[in-house]
Short mmCIF file of C-alpha atoms in Angstrom, two decimals:
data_model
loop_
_atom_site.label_atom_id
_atom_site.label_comp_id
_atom_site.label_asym_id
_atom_site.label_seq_id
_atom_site.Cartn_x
_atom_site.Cartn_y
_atom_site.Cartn_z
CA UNK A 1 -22.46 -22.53 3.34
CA UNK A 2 -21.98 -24.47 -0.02
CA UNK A 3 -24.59 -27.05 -0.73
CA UNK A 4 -24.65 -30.06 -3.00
CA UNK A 5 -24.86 -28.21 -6.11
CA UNK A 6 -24.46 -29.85 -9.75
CA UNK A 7 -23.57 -26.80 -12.11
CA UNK A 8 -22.44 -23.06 -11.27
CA UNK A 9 -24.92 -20.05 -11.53
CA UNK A 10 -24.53 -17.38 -14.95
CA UNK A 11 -25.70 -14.36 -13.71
CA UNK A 12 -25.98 -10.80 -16.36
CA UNK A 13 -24.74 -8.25 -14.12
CA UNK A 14 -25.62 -5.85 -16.66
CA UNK A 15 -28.65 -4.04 -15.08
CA UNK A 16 -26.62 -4.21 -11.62
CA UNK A 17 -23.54 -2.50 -13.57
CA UNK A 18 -25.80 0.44 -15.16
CA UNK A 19 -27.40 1.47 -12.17
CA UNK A 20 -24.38 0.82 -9.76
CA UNK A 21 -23.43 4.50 -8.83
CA UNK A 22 -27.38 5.59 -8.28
CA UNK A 23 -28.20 6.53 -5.10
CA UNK A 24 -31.41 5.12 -5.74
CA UNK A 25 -30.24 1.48 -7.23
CA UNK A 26 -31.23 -0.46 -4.64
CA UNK A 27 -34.98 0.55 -5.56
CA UNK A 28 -34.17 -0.70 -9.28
CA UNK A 29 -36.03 -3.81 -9.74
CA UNK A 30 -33.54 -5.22 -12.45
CA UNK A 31 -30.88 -4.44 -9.62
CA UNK A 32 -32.80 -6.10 -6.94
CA UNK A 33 -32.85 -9.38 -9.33
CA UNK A 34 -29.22 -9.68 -9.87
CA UNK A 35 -28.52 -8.77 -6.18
CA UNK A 36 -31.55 -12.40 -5.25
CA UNK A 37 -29.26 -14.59 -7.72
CA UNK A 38 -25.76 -12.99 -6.59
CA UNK A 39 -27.15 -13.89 -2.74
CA UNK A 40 -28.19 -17.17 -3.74
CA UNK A 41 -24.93 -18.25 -5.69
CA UNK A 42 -22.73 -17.30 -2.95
CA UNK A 43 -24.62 -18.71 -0.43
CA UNK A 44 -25.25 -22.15 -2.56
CA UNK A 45 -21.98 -22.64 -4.21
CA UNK A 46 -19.40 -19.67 -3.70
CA UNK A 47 -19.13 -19.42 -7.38
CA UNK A 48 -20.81 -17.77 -10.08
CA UNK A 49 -20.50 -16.66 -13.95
CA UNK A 50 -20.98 -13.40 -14.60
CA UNK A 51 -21.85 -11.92 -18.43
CA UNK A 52 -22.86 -8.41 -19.00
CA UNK A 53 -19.63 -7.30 -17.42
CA UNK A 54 -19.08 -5.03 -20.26
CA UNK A 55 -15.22 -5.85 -20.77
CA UNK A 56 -14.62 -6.08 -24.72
CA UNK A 57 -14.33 -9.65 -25.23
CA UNK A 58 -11.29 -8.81 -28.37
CA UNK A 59 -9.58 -7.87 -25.17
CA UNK A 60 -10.63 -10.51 -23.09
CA UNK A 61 -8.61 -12.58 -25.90
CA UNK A 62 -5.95 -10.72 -26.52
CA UNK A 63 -4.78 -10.83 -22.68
CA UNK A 64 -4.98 -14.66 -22.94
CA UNK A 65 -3.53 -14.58 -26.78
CA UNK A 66 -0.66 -12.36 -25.27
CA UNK A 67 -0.01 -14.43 -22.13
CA UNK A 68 0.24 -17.82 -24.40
CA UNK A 69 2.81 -16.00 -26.77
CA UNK A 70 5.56 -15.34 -23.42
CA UNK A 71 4.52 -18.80 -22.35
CA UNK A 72 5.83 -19.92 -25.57
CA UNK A 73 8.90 -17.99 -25.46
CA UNK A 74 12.63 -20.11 -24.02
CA UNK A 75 13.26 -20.45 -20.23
CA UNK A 76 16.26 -18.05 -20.30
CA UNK A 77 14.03 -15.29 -21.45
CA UNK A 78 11.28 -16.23 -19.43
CA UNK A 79 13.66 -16.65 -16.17
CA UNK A 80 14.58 -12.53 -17.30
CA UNK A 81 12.11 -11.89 -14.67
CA UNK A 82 11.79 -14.11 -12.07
CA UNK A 83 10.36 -14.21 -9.14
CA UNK A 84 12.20 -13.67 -5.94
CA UNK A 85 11.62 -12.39 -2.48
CA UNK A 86 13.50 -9.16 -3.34
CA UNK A 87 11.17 -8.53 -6.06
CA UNK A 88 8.28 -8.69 -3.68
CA UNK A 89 7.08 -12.04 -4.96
CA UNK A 90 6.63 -10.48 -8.25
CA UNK A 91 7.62 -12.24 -11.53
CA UNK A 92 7.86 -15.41 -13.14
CA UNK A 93 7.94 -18.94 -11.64
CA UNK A 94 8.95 -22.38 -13.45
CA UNK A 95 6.77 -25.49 -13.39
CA UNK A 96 6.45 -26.63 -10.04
CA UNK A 97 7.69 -23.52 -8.07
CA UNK A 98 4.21 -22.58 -6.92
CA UNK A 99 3.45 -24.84 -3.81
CA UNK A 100 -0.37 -25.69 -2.56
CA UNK A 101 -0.53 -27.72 0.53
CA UNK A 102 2.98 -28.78 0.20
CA UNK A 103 2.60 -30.22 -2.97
CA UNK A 104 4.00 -28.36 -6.71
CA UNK A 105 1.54 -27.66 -8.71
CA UNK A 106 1.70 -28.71 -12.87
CA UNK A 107 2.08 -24.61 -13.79
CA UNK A 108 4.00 -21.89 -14.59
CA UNK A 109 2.97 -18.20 -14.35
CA UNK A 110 3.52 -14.32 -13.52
CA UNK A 111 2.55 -12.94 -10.70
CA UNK A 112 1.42 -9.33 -10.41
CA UNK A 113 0.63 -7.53 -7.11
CA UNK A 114 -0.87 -3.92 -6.95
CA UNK A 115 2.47 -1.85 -6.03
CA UNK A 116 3.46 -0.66 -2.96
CA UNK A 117 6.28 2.25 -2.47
CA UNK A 118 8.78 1.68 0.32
CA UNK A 119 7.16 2.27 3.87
CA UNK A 120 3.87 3.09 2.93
CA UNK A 121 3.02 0.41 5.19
CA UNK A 122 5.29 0.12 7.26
CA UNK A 123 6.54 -3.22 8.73
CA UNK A 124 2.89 -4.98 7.37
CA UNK A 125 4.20 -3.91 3.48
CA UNK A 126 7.82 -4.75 3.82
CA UNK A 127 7.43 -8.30 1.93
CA UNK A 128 5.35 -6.80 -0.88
CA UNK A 129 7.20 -3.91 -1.74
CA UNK A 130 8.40 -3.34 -4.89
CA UNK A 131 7.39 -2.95 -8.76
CA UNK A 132 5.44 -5.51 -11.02
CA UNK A 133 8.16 -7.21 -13.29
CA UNK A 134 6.87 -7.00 -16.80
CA UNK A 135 8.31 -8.78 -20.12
CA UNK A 136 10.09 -6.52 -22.63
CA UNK A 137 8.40 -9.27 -25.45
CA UNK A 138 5.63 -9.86 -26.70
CA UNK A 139 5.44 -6.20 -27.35
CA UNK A 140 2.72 -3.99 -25.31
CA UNK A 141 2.29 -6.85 -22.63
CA UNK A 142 2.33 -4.15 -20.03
CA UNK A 143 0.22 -1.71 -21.56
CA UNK A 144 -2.31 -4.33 -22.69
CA UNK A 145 -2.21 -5.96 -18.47
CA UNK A 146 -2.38 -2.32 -16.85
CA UNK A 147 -5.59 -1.87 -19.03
CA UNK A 148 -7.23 -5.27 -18.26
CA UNK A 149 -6.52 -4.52 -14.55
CA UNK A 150 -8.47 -1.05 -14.35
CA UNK A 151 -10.98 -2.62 -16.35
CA UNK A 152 -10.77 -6.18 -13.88
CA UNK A 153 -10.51 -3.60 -11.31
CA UNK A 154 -14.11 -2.14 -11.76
CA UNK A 155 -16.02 -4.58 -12.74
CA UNK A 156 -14.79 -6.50 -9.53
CA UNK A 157 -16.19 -3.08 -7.35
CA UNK A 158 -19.42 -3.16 -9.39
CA UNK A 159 -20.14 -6.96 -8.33
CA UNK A 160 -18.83 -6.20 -4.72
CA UNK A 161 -21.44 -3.24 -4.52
CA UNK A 162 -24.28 -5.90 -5.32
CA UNK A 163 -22.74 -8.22 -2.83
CA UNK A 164 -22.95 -5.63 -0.07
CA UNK A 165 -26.56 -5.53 -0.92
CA UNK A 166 -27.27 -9.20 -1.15
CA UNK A 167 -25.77 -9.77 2.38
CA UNK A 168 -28.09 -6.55 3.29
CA UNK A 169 -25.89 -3.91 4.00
CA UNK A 170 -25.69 -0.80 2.05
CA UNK A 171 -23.57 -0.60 -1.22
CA UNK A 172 -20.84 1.02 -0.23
CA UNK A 173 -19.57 -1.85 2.72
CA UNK A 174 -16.79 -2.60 0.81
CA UNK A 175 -15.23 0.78 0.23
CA UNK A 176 -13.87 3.32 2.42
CA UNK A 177 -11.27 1.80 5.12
CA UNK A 178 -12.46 -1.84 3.93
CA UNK A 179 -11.68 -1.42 0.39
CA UNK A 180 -11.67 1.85 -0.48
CA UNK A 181 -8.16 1.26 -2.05
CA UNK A 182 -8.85 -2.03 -2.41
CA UNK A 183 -5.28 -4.25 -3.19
CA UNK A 184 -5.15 -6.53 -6.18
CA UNK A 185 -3.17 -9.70 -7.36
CA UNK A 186 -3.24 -10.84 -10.83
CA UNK A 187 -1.83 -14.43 -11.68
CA UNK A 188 -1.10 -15.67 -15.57
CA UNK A 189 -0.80 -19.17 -15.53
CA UNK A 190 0.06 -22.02 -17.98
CA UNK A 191 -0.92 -25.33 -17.55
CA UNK A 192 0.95 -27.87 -19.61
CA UNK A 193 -1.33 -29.98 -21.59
CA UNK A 194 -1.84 -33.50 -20.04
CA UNK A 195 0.87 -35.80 -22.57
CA UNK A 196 3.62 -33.35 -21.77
CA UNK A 197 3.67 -31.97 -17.89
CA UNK A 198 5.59 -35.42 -16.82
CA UNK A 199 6.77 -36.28 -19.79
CA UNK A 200 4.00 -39.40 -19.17
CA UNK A 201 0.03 -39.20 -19.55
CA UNK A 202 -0.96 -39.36 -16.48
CA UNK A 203 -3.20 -36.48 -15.80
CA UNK A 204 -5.20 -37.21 -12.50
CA UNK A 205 -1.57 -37.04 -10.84
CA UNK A 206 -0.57 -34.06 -12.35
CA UNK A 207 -2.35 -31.25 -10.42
CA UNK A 208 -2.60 -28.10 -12.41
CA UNK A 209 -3.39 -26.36 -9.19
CA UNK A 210 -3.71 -28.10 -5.93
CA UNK A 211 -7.25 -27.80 -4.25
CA UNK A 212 -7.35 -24.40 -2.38
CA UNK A 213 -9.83 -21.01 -1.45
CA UNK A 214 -8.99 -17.08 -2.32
CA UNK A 215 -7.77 -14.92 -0.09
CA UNK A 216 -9.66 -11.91 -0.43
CA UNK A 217 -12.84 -10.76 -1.75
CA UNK A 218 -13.62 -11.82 -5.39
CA UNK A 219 -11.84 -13.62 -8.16
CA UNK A 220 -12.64 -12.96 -12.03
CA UNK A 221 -11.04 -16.02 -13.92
CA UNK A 222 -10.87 -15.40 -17.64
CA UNK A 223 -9.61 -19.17 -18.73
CA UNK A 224 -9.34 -20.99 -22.44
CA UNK A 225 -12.09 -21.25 -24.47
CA UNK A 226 -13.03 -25.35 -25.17
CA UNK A 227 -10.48 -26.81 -22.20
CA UNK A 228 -12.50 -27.67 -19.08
CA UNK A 229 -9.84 -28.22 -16.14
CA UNK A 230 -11.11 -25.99 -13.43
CA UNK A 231 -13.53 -28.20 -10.25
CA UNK A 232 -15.02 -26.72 -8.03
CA UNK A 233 -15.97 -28.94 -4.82
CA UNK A 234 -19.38 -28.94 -3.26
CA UNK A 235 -20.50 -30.47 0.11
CA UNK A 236 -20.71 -33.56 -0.58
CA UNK A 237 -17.40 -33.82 -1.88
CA UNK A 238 -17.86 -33.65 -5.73
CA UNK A 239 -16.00 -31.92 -8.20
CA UNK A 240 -17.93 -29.66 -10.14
CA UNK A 241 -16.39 -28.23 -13.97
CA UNK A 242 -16.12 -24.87 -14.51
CA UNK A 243 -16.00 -25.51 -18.30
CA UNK A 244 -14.68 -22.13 -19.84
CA UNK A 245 -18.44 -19.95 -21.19
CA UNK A 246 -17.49 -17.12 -23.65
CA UNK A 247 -18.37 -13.81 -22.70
CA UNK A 248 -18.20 -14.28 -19.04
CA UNK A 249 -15.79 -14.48 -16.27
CA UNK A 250 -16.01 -17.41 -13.20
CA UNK A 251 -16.33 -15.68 -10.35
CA UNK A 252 -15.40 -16.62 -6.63
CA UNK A 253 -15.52 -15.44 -3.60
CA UNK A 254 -12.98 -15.67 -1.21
CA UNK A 255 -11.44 -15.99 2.35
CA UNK A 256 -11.83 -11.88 3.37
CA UNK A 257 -15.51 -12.03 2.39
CA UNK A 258 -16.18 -15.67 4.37
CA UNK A 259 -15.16 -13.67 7.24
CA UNK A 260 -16.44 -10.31 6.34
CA UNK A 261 -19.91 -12.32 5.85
CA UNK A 262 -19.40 -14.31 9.04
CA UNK A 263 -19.49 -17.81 7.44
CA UNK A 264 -22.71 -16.87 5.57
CA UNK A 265 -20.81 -16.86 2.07
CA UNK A 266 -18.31 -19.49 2.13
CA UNK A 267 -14.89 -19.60 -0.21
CA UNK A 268 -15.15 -22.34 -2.12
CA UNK A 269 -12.52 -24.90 -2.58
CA UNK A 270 -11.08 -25.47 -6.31
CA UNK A 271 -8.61 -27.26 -8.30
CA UNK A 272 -7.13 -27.16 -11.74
CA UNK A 273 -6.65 -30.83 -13.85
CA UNK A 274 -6.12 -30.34 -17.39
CA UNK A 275 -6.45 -33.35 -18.85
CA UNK A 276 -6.35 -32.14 -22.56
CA UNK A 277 -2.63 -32.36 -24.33
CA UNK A 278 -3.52 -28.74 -25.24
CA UNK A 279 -1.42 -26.27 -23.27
CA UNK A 280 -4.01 -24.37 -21.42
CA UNK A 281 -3.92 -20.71 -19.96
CA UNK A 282 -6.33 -18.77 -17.67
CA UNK A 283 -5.70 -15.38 -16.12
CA UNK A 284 -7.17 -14.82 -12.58
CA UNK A 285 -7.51 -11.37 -11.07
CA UNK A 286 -7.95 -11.40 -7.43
CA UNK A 287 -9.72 -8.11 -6.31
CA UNK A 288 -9.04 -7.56 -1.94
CA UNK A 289 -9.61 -5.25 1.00
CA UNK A 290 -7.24 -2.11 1.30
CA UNK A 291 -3.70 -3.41 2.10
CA UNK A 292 -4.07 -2.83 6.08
CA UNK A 293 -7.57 -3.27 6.14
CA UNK A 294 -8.84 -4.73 9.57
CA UNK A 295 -11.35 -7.38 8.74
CA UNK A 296 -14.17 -8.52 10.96
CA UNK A 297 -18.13 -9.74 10.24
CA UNK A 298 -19.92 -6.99 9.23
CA UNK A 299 -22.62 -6.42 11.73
CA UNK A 300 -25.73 -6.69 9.57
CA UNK A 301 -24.59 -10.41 8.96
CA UNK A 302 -23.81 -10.72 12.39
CA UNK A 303 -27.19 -10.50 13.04
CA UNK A 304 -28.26 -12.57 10.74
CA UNK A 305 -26.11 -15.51 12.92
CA UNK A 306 -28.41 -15.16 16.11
CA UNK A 307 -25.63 -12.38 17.01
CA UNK A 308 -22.73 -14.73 17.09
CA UNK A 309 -19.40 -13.53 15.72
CA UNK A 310 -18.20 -16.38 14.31
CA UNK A 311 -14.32 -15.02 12.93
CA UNK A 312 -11.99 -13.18 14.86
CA UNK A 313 -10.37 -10.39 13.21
CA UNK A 314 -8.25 -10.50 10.21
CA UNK A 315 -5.02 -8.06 8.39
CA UNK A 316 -5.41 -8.76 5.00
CA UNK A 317 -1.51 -7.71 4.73
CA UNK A 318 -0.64 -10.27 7.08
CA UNK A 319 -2.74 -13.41 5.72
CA UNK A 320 -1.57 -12.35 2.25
CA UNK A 321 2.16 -12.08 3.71
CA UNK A 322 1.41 -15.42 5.65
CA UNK A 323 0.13 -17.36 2.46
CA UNK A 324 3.03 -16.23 -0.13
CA UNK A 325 5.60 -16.97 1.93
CA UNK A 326 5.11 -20.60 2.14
CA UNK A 327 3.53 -20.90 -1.39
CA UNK A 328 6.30 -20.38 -3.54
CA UNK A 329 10.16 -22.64 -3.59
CA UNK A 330 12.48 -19.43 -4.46
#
């Protein structure tokens, strides 16, 4: 459960990354360190940076540089690939098309989901089928994404792998029919800089993002450097900043692993305010269970609940399905 905590955890996943295929890593004692502060952030706060992650940081940049540049570009070209329920959610949304408790949220953005061909899951795939809608400019935008997601990708199984051992299971919990082909979502958003999103400075009305958890497992949020907008809310009610560190991502954890951990990691609620007049962008990759992964508390944390199952079981498909379809005004 989240506590009252003031600041958010950096942890350098670094010795956790290098010895994350060993058979023997759990003996490592610079693994066993990461996995004590990874258990402790999740349990404390739900959120956590993480350096070491070994993703170049000229490319950490360039995927924000790139997604400011189509930002930038006119509506008409913009609206060349917008989002619609044909599309399988994919694409582009205007300002205040992206709904969050029934309010609009102050953004714009693309949305990417990991693609899936006609019928490969049958009825449970139906609203997500279809291919990622990329921008023909800025030149390279989908060769320079598809790269950060592999990249996103990994590091996102590397951290899960320490997760499975901070909640004291064995590495691998979070492969095979979990996530062994784990889905993905990756959102590129702009947030209009405070003077502008109304045409009126009023910033403290103008959500960027309304307050909301994650659906699946982990988050890696790679946001502006020097614009602090993203709060996260501890137990007593506060919002905490997330201001923007370089060389790391914010991490989060999120609904699939609450209920995978049976309540002992919780997904943290957050929000997005930019109150600078600078136009603001952050990139989230959401890393999930397999598509039609059944989702229940894993026994080991069971267990560790005086053996009560707190979560019934969960599709991922279907709370995904359930969540897009009344998040978005199409």
């Amino acid at each position: 459960m989240a506590t009252d905590f003031k600041s958010i955890p950096v942890i350098d996943v670094a010795p956790l990354f290098a010895k994350c295929d060993d058979p023997k890593m759990v003996q490592d004692p610079g693994v066993r360190e990461v996995v004590k502060q990874l258990d402790q952030a999740c349990r404390e706060a739900g959120f956590f940076y993480a350096k070491g992650h070994g993703i170049p940081e000229t490319m950490v940049k360039e995927v924000r540089n790139i997604t400011h540049k189509f930002f930038d570009l006119p509506y008409e070209e913009k609206l060349k690939i917008k989002m619609t329920p044909a599309a399988g959610y994919r694409g582009y949304q205007r300002i205040g098309e992206n709904i969050t408790k029934g309010v609009p949220d102050m953004d714009e953005a693309i949305d990417c989901y990991k693609e899936l061909k006609q019928g490969m899951y049958g009825a449970l795939g139906k609203p997500m089928e279809g291919c990622n809608q990329w921008p023909h400019y800025p030149p390279n935008f989908k060769e320079l994404m598809e790269k950060y997601i592999s990249l996103c990708t990994e590091v996102s199984r590397k951290i899960m792998r320490g997760i499975a051992l901070a909640l004291g299971g064995s590495p691998d919990e979070f492969e095979g029919e979990r996530g062994g082909d784990a889905f993905w979502v990756m959102r590129l958003i702009g947030y209009p800089g405070a003077s502008t999103a109304n045409g009126k400075c009023t910033s403290e009305n103008d959500i960027g993002c309304g307050a909301h958890t994650d659906y699946g497992l982990l988050t890696l949020v790679n946001q502006d450097e020097n614009i602090t907008a993203l709060q996260v809310r501890n137990q007593a009610g506060e919002w905490i900043s997330a201001p923007p560190i370089p060389g790391t991502f914010v991490c989060n954890i999120g609904d699939m692993l609450k209920i995978l951990s049976n309540g002992l990691y919780e997904s943290t609620l957050h929000r997005v305010i930019n109150k600078s007049p600078t136009y603001r962008v952050c990139v989230a990759f959401f890393y999930e269970p397999n598509y039609d992964a059944a989702v229940e508390p894993l026994e080991v944390c069971v267990r560790k609940s005086s053996g009560i199952r707190k979560f019934e079981n969960a599709v991922y498909g279907e709370h995904l399905v359930s969540k897009v379809q009344t998040n978005f005004v199409t």
